[in-house]
Coordinates of C-alpha atoms and ligand atoms in Angstrom, one line a residue:
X1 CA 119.5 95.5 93.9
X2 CA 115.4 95.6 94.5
X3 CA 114.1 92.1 95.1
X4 CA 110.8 92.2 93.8
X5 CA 108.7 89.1 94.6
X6 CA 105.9 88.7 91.8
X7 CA 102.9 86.1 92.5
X8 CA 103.2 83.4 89.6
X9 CA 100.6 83.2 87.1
X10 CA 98.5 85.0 84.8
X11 CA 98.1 87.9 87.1
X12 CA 102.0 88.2 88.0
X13 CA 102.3 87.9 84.1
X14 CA 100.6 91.2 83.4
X15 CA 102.0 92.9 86.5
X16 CA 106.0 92.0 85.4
X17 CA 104.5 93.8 82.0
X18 CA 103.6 96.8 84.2
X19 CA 107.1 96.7 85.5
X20 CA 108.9 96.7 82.5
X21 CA 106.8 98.9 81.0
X22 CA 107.9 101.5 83.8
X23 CA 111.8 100.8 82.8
X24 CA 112.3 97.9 85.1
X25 CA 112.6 95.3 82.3
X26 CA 114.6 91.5 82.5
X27 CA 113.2 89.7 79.9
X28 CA 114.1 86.6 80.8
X29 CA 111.7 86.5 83.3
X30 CA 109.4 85.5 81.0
X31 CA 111.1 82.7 79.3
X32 CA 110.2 79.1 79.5
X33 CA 112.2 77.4 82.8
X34 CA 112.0 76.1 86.5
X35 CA 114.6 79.1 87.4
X36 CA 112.7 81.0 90.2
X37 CA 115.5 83.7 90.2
X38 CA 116.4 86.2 87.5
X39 CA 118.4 90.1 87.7
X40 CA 118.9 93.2 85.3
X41 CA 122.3 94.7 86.8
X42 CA 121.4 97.6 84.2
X43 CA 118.3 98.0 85.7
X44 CA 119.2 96.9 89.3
X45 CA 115.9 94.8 89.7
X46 CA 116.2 90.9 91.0
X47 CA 112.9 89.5 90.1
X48 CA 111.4 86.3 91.5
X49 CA 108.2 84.0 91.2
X50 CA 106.5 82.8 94.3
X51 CA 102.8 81.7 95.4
X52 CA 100.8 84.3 94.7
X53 CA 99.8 83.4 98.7
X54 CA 103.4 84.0 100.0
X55 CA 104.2 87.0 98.6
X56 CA 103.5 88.7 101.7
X57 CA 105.7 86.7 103.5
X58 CA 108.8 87.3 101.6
X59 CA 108.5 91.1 101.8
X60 CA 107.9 90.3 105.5
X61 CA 111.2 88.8 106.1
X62 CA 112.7 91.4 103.8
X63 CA 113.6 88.5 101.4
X64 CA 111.5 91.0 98.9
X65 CA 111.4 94.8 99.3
X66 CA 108.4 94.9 96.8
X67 CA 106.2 92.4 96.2
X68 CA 102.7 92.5 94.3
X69 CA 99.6 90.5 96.3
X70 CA 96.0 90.6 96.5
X71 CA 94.1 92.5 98.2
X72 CA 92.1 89.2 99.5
X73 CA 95.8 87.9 100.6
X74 CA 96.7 91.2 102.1
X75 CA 93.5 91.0 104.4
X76 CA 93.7 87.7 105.1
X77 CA 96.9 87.2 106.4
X78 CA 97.9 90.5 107.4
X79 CA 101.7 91.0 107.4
X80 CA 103.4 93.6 108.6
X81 CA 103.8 95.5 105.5
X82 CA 103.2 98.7 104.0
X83 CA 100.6 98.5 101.2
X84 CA 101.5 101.3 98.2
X85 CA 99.7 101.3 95.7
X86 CA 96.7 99.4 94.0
X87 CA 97.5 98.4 90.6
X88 CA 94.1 98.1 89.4
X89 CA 94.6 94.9 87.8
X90 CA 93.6 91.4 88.4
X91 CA 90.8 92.9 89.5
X92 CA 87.7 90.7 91.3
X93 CA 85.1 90.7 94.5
X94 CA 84.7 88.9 97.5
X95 CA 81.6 87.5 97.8
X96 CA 79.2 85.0 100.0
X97 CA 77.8 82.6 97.2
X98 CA 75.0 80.1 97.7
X99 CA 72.9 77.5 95.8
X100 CA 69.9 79.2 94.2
X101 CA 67.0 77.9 96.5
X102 CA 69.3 78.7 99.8
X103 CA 66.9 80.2 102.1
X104 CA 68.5 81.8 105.2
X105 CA 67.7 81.1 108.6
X106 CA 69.3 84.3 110.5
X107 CA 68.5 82.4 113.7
X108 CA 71.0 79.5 112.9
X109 CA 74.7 79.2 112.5
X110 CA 75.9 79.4 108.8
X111 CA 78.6 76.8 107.5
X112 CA 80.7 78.8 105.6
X113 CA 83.1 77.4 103.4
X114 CA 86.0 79.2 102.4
X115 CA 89.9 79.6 101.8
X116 CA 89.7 83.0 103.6
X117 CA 89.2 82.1 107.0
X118 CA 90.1 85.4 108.5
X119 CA 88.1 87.6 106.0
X120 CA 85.2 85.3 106.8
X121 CA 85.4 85.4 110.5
X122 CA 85.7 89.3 110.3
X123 CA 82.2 89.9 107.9
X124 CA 80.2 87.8 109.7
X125 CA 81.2 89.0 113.0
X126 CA 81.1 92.8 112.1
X127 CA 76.7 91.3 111.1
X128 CA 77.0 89.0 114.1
X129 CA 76.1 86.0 112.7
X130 CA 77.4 83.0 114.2
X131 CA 79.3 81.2 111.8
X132 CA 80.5 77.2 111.3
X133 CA 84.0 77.8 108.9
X134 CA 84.8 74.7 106.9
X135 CA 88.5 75.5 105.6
X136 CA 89.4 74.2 102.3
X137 CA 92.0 75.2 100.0
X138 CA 90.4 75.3 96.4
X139 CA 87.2 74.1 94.6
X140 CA 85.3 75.5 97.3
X141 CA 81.8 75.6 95.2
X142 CA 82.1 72.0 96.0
X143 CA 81.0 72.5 99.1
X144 CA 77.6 73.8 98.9
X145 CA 77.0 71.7 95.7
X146 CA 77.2 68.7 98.1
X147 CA 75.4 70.0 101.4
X148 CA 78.6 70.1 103.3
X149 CA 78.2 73.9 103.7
X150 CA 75.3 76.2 103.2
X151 CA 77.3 79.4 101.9
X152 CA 81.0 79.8 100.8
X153 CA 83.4 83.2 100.7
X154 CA 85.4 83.3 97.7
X155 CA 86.4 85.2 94.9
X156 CA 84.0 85.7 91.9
X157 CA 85.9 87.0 89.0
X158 CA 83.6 86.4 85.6
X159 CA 81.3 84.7 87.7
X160 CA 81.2 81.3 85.5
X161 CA 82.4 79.0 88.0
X162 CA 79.2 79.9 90.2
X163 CA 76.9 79.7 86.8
X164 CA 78.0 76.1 86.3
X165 CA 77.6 74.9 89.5
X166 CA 74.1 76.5 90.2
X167 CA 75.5 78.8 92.7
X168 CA 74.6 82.6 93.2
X169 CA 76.4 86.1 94.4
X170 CA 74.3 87.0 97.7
X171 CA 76.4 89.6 99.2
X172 CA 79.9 91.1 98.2
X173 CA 82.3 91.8 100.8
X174 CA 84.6 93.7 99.2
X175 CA 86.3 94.7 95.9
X176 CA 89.9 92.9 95.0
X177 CA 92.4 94.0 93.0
X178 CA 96.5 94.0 92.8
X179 CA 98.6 95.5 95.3
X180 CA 102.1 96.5 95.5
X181 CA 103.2 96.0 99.2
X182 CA 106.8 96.8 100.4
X183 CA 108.9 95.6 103.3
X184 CA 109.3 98.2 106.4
X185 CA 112.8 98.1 106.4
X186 CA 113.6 98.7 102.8
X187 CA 111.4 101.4 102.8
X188 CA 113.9 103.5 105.0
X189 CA 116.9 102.1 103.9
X190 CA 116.0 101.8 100.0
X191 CA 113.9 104.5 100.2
X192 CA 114.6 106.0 96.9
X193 CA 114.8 103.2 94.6
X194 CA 111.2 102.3 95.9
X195 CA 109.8 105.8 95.3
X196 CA 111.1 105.3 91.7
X197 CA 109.2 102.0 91.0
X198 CA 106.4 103.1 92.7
X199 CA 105.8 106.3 90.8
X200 CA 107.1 105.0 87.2
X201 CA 103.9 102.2 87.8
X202 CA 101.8 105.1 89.1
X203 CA 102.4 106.9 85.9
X204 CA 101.4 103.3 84.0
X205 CA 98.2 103.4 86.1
X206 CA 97.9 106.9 84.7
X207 CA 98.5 106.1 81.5
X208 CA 96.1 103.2 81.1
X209 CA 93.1 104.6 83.2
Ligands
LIG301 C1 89.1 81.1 91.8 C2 87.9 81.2 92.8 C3 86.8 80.7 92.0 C4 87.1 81.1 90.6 C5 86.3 82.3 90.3 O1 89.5 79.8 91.8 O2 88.2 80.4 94.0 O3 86.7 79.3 92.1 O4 88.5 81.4 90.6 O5 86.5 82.7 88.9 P1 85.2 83.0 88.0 O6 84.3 83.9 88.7 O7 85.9 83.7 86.8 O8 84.7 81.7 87.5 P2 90.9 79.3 91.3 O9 90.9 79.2 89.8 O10 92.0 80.2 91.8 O11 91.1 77.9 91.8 P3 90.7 77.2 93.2 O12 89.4 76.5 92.9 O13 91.8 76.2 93.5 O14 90.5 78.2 94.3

């Protein structure tokens, strides 16, 4: 069996469709339930749902040979993983937002607000800039909204949430998209099965590109 650990949600939604779409279906996956666990013995895939955030941790520990993360979770907590392939889905930026009449002083330190603590650190030390990183874990447009920060690092997908809340893009620091990141271990000792997944979704990249 291949464990495959898939980050619940909308975006694991459309990369389980990717899966079965390469022959590696279990429909009930997709049905209605708390069960976390579900296997194809025709197809020999064990499929399970997990925070999008820890899927790098259970193909860490080998719990998952395959999982599918992020790139903004790859970078930020950097597992000891190999990273495959880029699905080209879920697809989004990093950015450094800020209110609208945010004037920068490149003198002063920057309170950043973020969930991406590591990614944050890293930009603003490869422009040295001394930063102040408030860590919260969601709503982070709150921050600047209320003077608690004067920037924050998160991801902008359609960019309404910043629109609302009178925020702007200033700078992206990289492009995001879906990965497919497999455990070390399994990649010698389920070598082949992997390189099957991996190229049937290659050819569904293919396909849809
Ligand atoms: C993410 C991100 C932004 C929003 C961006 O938040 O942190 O808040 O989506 O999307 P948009 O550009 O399409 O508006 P998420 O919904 O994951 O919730 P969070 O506030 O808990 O981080």
């Amino acid at each position: 069996m291949l464990n495959v650990a898939l980050p619940k949600g909308r975006l694991g939604e459309k990369v389980y469709a990717m899966f079965a779409s390469a022959g590696f279906e279990c429909p009930e996956v997709l049905m209605e339930s708390r069960k976390l666990v579900f296997e194809n013995e025709e197809t020999g895939v064990r499929y399970f749902w997990v925070k999008p955030s820890d899927v790098s941790v259970y193909v860490e520990r080998g719990a998952a040979d395959i999982g599918v993360a992020g790139k903004d979770i790859i970078d930020e907590y950097k597992r000891d993983v190999y990273e495959i392939l880029d699905l080209k889905k879920g697809k989004c930026r990093m950015c450094v937002a800020a209110k609208k009449d945010f004037v920068d002083n490149p003198g002063t330190t920057i309170r950043v607000a973020t969930k991406f603590r590591n990614i944050a650190r890293t930009y603003y030390s490869s422009i040295g800039r001394d930063i102040d990183i408030i860590h919260l874990n969601g709503s982070i447009e709150l921050a600047p909204v209320l003077g608690m920060s004067d920037v924050i690092v998160d991801i902008v997908e359609t960019g309404t949430t910043l629109k609302e809340n009178g925020l702007e893009v200033i700078e992206t620091i990289m492009p995001i998209s879906a990965r497919v990141i497999v455990n070390k271990a399994s990649f010698e000792f389920k070598k082949n099965d992997i390189i099957k997944v991996i190229n049937s979704l290659e050819k569904q990249i293919e396909e849809k590109n």
